[in-house]
Short mmCIF file of N, CA and C in Angstrom, two decimals:
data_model
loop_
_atom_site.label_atom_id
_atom_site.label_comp_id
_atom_site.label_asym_id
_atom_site.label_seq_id
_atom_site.Cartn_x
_atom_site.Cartn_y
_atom_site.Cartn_z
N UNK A 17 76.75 115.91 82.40
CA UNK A 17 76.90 116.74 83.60
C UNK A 17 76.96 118.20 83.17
N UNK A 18 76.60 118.97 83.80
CA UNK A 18 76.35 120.39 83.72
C UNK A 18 78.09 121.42 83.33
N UNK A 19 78.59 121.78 84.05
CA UNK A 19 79.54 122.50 84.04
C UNK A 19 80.93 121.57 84.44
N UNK A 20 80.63 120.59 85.22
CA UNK A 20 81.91 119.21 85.19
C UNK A 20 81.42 118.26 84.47
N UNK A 21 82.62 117.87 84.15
CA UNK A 21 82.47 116.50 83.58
C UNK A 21 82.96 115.34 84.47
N UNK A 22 82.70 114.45 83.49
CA UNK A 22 83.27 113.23 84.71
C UNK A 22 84.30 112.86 84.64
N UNK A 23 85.51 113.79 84.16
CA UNK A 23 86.86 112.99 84.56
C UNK A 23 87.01 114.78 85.77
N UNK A 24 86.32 115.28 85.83
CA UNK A 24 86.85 116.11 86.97
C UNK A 24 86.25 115.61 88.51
N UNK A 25 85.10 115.35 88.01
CA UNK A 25 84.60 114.54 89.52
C UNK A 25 85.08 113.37 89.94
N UNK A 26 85.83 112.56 88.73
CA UNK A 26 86.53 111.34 89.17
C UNK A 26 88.12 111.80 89.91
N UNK A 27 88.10 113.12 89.22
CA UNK A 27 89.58 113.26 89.69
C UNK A 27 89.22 113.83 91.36
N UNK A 28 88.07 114.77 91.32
CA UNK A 28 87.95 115.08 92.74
C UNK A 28 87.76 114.10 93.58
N UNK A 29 86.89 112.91 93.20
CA UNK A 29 87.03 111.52 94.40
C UNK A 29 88.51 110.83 94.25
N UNK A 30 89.44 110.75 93.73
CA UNK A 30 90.49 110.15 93.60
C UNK A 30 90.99 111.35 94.83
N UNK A 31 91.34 113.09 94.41
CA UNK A 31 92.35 113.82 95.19
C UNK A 31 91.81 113.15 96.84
N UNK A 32 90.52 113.35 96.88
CA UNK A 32 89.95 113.34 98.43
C UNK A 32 90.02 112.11 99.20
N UNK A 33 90.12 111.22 98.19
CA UNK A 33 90.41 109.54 99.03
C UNK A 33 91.81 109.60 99.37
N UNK A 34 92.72 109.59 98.16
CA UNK A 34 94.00 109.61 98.49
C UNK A 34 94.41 110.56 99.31
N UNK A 35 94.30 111.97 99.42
CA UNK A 35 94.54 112.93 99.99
C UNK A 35 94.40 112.87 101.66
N UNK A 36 92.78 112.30 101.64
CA UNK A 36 92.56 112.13 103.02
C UNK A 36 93.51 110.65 103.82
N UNK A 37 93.55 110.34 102.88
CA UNK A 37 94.25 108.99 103.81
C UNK A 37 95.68 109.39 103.84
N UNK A 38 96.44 109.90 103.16
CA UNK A 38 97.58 110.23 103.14
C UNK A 38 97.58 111.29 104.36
N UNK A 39 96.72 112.17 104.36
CA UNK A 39 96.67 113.07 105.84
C UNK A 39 96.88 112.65 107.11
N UNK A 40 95.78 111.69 106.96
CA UNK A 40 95.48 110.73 108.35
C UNK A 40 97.08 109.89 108.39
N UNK A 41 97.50 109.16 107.73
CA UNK A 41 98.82 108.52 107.77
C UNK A 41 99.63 109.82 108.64
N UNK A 42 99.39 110.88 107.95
CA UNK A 42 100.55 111.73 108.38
C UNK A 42 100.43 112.23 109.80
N UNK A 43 99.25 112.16 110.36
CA UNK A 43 98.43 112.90 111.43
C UNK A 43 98.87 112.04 112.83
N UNK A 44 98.85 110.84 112.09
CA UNK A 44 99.17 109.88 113.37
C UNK A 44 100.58 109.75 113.28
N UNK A 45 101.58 110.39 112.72
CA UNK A 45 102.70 110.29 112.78
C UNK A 45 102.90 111.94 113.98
N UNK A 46 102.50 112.51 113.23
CA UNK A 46 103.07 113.91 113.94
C UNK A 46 101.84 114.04 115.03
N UNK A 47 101.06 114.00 115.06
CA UNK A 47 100.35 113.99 116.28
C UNK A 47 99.67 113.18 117.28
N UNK A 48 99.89 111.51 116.98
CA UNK A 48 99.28 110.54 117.17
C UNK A 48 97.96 110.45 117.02
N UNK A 49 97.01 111.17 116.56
CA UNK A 49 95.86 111.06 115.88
C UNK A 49 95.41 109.99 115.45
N UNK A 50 94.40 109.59 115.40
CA UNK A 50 93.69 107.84 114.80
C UNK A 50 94.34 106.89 115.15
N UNK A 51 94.70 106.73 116.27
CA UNK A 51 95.73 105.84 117.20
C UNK A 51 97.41 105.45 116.54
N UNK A 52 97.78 106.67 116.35
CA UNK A 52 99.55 106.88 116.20
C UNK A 52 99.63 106.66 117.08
N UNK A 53 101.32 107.40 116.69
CA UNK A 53 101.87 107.03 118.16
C UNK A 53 103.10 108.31 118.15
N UNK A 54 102.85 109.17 117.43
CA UNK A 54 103.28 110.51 117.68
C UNK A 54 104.82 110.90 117.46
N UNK A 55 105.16 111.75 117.46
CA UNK A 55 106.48 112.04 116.89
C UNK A 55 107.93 111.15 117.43
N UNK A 56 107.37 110.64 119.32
CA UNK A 56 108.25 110.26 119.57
C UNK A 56 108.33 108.61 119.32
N UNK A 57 106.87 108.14 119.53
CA UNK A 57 106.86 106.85 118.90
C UNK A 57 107.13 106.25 117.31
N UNK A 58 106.64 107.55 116.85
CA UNK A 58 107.00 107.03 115.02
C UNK A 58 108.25 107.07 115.10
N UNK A 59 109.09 108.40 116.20
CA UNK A 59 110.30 108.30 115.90
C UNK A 59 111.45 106.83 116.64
N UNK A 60 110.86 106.55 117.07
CA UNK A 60 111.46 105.15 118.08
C UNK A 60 111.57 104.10 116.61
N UNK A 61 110.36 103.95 116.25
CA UNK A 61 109.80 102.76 115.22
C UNK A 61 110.56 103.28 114.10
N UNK A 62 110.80 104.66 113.54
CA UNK A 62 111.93 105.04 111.85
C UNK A 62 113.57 104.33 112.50
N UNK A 63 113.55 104.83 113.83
CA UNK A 63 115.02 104.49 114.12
C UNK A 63 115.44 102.70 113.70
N UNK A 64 114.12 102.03 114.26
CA UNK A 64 114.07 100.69 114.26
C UNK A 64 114.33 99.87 113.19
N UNK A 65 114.05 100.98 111.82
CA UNK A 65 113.84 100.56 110.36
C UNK A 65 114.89 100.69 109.81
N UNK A 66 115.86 101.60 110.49
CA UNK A 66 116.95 102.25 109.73
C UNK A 66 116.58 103.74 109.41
N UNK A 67 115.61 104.47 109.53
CA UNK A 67 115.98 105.76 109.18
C UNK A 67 115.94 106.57 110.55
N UNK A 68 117.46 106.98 110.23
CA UNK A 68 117.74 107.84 111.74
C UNK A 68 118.22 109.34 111.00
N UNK A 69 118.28 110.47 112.38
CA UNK A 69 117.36 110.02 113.43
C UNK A 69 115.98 109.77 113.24
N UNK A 70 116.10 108.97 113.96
CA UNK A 70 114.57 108.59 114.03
C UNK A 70 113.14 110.16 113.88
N UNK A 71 113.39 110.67 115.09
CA UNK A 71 112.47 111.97 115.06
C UNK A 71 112.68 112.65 114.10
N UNK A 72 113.87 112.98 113.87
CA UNK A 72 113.92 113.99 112.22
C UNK A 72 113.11 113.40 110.98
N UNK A 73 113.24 112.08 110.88
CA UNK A 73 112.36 111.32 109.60
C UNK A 73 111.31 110.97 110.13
N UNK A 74 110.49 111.11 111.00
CA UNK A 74 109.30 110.88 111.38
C UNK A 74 108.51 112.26 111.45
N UNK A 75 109.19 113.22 111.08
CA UNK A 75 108.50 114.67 111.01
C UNK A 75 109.18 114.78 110.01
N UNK A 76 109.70 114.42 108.79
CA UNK A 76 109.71 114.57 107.09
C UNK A 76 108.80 113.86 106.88
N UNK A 77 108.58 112.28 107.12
CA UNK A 77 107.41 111.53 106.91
C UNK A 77 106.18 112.09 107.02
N UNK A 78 105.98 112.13 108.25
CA UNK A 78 104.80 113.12 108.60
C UNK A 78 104.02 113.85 108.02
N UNK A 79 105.29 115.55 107.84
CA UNK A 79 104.97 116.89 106.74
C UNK A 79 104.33 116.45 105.54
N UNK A 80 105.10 115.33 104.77
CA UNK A 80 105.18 114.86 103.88
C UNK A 80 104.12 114.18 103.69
N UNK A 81 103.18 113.15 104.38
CA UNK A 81 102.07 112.69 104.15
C UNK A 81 101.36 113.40 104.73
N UNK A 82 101.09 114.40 105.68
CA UNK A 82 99.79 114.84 106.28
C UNK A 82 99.74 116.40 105.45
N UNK A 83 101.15 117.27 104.82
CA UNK A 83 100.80 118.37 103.78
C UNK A 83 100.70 117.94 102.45
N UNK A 84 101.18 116.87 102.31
CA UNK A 84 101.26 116.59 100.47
C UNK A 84 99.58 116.01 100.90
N UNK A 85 98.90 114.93 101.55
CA UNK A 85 97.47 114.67 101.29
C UNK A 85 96.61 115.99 101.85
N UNK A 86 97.00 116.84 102.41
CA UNK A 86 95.96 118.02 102.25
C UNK A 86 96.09 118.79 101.12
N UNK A 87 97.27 118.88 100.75
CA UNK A 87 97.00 119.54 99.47
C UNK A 87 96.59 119.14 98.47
N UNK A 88 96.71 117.75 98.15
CA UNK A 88 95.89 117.14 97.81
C UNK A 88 94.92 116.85 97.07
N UNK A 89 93.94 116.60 98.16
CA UNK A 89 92.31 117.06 98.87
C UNK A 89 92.31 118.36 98.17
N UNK A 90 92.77 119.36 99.08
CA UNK A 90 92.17 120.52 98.08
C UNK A 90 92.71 120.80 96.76
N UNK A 91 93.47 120.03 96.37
CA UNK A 91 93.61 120.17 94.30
C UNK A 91 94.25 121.75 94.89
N UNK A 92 95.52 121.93 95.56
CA UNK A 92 96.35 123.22 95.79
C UNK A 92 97.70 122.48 95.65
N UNK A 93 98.87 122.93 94.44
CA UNK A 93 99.87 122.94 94.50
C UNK A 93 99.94 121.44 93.89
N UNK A 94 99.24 121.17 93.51
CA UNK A 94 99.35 119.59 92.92
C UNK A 94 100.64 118.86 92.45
N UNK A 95 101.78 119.59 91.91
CA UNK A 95 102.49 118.71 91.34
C UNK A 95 103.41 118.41 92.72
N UNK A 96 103.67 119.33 93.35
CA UNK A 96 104.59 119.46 94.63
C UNK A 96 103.82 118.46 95.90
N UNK A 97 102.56 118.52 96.04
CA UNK A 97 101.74 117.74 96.85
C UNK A 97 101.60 116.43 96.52
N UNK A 98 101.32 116.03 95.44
CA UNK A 98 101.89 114.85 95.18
C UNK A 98 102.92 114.19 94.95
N UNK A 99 104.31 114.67 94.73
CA UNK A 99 105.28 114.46 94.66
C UNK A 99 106.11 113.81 95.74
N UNK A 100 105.70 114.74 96.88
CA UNK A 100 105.63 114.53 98.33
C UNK A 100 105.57 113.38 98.85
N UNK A 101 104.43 113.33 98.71
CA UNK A 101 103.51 111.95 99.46
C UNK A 101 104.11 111.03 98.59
N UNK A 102 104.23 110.68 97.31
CA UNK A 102 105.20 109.46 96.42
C UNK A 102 106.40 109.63 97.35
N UNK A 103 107.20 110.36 97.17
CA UNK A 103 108.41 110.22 98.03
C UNK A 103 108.22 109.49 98.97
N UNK A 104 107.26 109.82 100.19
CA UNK A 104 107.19 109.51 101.32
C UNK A 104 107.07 108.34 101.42
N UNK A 105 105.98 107.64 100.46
CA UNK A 105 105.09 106.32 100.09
C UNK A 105 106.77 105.41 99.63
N UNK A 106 107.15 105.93 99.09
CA UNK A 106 108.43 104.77 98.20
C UNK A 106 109.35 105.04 99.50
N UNK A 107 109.79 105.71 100.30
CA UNK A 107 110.47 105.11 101.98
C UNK A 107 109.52 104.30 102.38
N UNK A 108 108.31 104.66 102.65
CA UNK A 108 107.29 103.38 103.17
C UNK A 108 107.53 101.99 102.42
N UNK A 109 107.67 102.01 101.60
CA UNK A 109 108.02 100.71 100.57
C UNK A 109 108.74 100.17 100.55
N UNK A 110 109.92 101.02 100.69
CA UNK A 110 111.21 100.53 101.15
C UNK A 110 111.45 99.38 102.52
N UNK A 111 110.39 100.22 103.50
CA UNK A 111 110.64 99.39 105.01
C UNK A 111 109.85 97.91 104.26
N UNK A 112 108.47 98.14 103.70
CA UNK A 112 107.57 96.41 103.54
C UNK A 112 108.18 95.71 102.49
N UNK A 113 108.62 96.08 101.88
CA UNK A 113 109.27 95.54 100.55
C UNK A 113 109.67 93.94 100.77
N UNK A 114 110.64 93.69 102.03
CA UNK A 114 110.89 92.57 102.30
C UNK A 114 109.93 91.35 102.84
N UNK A 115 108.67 91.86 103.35
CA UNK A 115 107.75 91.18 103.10
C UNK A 115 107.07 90.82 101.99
N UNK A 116 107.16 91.10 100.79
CA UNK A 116 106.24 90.98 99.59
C UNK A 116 105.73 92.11 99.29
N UNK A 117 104.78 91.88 98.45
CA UNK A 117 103.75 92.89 97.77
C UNK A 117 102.87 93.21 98.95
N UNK A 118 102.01 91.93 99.09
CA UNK A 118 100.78 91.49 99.65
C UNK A 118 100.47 92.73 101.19
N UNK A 119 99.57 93.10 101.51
CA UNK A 119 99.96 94.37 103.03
C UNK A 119 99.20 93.18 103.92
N UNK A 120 98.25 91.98 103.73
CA UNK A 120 98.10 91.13 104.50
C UNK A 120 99.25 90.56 105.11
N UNK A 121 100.64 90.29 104.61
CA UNK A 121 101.87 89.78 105.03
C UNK A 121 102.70 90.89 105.17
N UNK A 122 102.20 92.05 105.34
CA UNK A 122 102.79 93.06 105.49
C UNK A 122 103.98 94.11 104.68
N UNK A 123 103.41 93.20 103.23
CA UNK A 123 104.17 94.22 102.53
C UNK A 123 104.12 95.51 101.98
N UNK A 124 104.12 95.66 101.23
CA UNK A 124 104.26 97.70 100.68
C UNK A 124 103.06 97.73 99.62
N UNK A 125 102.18 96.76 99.45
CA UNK A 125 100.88 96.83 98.28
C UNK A 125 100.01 98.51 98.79
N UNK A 126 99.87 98.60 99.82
CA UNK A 126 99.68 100.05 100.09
C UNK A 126 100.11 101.21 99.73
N UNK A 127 101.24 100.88 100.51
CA UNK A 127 102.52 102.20 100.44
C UNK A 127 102.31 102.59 99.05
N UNK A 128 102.50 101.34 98.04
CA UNK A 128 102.72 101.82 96.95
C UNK A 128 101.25 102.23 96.11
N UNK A 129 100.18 101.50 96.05
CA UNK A 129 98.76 102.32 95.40
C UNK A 129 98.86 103.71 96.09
N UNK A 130 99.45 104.02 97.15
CA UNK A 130 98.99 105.32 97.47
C UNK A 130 100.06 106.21 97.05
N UNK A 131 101.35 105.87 96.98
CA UNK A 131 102.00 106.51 96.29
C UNK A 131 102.09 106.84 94.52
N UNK A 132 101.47 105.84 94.03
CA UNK A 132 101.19 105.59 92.75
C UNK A 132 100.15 106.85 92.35
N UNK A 133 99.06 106.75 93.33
CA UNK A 133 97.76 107.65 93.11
C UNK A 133 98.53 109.05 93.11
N UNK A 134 99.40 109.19 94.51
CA UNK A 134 99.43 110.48 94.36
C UNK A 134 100.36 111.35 93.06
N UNK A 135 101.41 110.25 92.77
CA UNK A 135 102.22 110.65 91.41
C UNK A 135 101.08 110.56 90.32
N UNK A 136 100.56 109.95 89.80
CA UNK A 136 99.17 110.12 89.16
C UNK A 136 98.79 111.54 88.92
N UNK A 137 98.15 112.13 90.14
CA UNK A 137 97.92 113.10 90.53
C UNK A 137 98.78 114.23 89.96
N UNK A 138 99.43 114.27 90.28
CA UNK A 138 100.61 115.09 90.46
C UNK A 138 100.76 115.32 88.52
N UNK A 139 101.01 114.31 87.60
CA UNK A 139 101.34 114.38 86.84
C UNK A 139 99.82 114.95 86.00
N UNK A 140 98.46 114.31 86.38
CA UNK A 140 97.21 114.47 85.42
C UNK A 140 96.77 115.94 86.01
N UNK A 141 96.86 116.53 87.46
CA UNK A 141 96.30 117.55 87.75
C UNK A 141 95.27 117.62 88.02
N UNK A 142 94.69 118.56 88.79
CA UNK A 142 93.77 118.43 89.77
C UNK A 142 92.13 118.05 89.63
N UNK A 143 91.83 118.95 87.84
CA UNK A 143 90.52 118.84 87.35
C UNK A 143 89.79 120.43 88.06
N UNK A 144 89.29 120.41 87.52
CA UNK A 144 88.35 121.63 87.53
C UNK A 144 87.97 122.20 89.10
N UNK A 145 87.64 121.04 89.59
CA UNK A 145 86.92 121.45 91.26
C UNK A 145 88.05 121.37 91.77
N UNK A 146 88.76 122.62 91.77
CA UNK A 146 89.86 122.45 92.75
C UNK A 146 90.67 124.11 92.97
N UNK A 147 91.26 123.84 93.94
CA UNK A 147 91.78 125.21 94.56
C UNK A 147 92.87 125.77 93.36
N UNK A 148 93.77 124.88 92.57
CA UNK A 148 94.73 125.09 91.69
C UNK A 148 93.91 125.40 90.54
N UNK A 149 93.21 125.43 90.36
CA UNK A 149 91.69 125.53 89.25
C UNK A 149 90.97 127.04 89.59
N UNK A 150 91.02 127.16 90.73
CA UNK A 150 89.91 128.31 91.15
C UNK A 150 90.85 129.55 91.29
N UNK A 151 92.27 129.48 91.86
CA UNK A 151 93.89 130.51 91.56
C UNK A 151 94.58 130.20 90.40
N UNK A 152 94.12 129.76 89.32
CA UNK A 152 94.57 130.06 88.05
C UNK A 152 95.52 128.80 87.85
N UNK A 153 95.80 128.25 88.57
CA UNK A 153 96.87 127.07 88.04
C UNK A 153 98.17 127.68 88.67
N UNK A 154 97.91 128.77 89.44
CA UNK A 154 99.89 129.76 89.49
C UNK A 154 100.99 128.75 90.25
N UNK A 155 100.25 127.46 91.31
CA UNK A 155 101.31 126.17 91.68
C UNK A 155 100.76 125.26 91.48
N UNK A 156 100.45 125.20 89.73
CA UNK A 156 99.72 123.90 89.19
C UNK A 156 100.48 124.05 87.37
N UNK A 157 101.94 124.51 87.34
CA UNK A 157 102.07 124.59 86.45
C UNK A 157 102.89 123.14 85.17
N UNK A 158 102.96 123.52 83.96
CA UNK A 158 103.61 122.42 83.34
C UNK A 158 104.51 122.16 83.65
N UNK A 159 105.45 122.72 83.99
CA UNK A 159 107.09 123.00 84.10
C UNK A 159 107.53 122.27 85.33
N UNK A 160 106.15 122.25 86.50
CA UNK A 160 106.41 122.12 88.11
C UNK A 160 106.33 120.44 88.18
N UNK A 161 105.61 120.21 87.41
CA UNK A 161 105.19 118.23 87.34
C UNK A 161 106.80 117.81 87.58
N UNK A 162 107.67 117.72 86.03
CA UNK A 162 108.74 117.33 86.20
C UNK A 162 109.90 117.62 87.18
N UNK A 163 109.68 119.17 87.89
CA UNK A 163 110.79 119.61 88.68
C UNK A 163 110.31 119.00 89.86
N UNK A 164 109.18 118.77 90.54
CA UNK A 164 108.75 118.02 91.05
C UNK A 164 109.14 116.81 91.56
N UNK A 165 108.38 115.98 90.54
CA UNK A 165 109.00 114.76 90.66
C UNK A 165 110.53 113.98 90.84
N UNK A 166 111.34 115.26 89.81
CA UNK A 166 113.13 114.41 89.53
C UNK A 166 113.17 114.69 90.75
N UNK A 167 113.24 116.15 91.89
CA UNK A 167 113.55 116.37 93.03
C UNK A 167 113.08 115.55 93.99
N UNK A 168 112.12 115.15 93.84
CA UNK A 168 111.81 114.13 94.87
C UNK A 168 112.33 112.71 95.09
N UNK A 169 112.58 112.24 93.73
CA UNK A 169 112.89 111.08 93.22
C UNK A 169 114.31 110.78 93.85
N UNK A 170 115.34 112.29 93.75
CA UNK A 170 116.05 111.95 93.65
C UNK A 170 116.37 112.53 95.16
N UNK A 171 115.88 112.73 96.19
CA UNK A 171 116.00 112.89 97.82
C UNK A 171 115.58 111.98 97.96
N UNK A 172 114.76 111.08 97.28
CA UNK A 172 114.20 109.85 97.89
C UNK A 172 115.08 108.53 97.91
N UNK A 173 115.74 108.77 96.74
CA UNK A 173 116.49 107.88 96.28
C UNK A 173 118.11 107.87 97.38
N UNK A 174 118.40 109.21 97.50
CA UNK A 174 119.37 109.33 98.58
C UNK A 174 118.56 108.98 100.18
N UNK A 175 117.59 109.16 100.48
CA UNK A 175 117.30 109.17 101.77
C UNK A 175 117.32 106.99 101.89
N UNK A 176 116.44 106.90 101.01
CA UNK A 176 116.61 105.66 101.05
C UNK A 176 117.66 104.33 100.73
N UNK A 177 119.00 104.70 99.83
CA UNK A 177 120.01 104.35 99.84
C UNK A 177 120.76 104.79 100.97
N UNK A 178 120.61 105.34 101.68
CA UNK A 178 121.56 105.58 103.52
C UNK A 178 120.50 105.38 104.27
N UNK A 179 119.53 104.60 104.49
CA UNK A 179 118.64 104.12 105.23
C UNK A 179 119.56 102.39 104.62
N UNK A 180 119.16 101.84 103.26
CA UNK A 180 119.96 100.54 103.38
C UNK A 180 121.88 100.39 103.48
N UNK A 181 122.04 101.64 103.64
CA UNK A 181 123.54 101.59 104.19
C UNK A 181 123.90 101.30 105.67
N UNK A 182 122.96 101.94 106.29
CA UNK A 182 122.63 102.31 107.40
C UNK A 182 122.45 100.68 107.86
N UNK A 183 121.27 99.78 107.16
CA UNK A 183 121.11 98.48 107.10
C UNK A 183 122.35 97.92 107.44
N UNK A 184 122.81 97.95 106.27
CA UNK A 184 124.14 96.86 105.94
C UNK A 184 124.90 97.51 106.94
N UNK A 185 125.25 98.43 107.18
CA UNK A 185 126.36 98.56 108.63
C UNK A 185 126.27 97.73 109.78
N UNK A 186 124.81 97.75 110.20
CA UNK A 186 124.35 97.76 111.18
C UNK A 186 124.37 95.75 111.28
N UNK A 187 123.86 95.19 110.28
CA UNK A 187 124.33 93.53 110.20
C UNK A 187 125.73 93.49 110.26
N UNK A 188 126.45 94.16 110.19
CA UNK A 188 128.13 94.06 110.35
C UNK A 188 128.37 94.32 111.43
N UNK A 189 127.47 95.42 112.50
CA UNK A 189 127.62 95.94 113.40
C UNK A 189 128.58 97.06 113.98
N UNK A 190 128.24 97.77 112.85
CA UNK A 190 128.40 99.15 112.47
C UNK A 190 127.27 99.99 112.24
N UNK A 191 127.28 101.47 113.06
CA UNK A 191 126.04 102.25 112.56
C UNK A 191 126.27 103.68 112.07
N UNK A 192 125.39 104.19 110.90
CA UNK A 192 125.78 105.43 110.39
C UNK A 192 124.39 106.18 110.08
N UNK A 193 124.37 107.27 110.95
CA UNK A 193 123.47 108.09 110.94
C UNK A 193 122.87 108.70 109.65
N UNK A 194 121.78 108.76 109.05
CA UNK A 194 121.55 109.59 107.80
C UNK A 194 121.46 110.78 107.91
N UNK A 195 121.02 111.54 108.97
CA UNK A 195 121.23 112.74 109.18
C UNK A 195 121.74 112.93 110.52
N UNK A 196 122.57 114.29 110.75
CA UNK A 196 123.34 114.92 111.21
C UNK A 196 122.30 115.24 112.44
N UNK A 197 122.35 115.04 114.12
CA UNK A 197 122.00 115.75 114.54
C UNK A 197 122.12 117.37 115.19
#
C-alpha cells in the first residue's frame, strides 16, 4: 500500500464499525433514533435493571456510547473515547450477564466484543487515518491510555457495585438510589 499500511486501514475499519455501532446504541438511547426509545424510555427500562435514577444513567449511557463511538470513528481522543464506551459496555454486561454469554439467550456476548474492541482501541490507537493522527496525537497521548482506563474502570466498578446493591435491597425489599436526585 502506498502511504498506509494495512494495520492502519484495519484499524480504520475496526474504529468505524465499532464506533458506528456504539453511536447508534447511544443515539437510540438519547434520542430514540433506529427505533429507541429515548431518554425517557431507556430511562424507565435502567430503572427496571437497577440503575437509578433511571434518566440520569440513561444519559451517562447514552453520552457514553453515542460520544465515546463518535470519537471513535473519527480516531479523536482515542484513549478517553474508548474508555468510555468499555465502561458503558461492562454496565451493559452487567444487566445480560445472568443470561449467559450467548446474545441469542440474551446475554452480554455483545456488550462485551464491543466493549472489548473499544478498550482495544483505546489501548493500540487510532493508526494513521485519523483525526488524533492529523492534530498531532495532543488527546492521543501515552500517559492518557492508562489514566483512562483505571478511571473508568474504577466509576464503573462503583456504578455497577450500587446497581447490584441496589439489586440485593430490592429482593429484601428495600431500595437505594445510586445517584442523588
Amino acid at each position: 500500500m502506498s502511504c498506509y499500511d494495512r494495520r492502519d486501514l484495519g484499524l480504520l475499519l475496526l474504529r468505524l464499525s465499532t464506533g458506528g455501532m456504539l453511536a447508534a446504541h447511544g443515539a437510540q438511547k438519547l434520542f430514540g433514533w433506529f427505533g429507541g426509545h429515548g431518554l425517557e424510555g431507556t430511562g424507565q427500562f435502567m430503572e427496571s435493571v437497577g440503575y437509578a435514577p433511571g434518566k440520569a444513567s440513561a444519559t451517562a449511557a447514552g453520552l457514553a456510547e453515542a460520544g465515546g463511538g463518535t470519537l471513535l470513528a473519527l480516531g479523536l481522543a482515542t484513549p478517553a473515547a474508548g474508555a468510555a464506551a468499555a465502561g458503558a459496555m461492562a454496565g451493559a454486561s452487567a444487566v445480560h450477564a445472568p443470561n449467559g454469554f450467548f446474545a441469542q439467550e440474551g446475554g452480554y456476548e455483545h456488550a462485551a466484543i464491543l466493549g472489548l474492541a473499544a478498550a482495544g482501541l483505546a489501548v493500540t490507537g487510532p493508526g494513521r487515518l485519523s483525526l488524533d493522527h492529523a492534530l498531532g496525537h495532543v488527546f492521543d497521548r501515552g500517559w492518557m491510555v492508562p489514566v483512562a482506563l483505571s478511571v473508568t474502570a474504577a466509576a464503573t466498578a462503583v456504578v455497577v457495585g450500587a446497581r447490584n446493591r441496589r439489586l440485593r435491597l430490592s429482593a429484601e425489599g428495600e431500595q437505594e438510589a445510586l445517584f442523588e436526585e
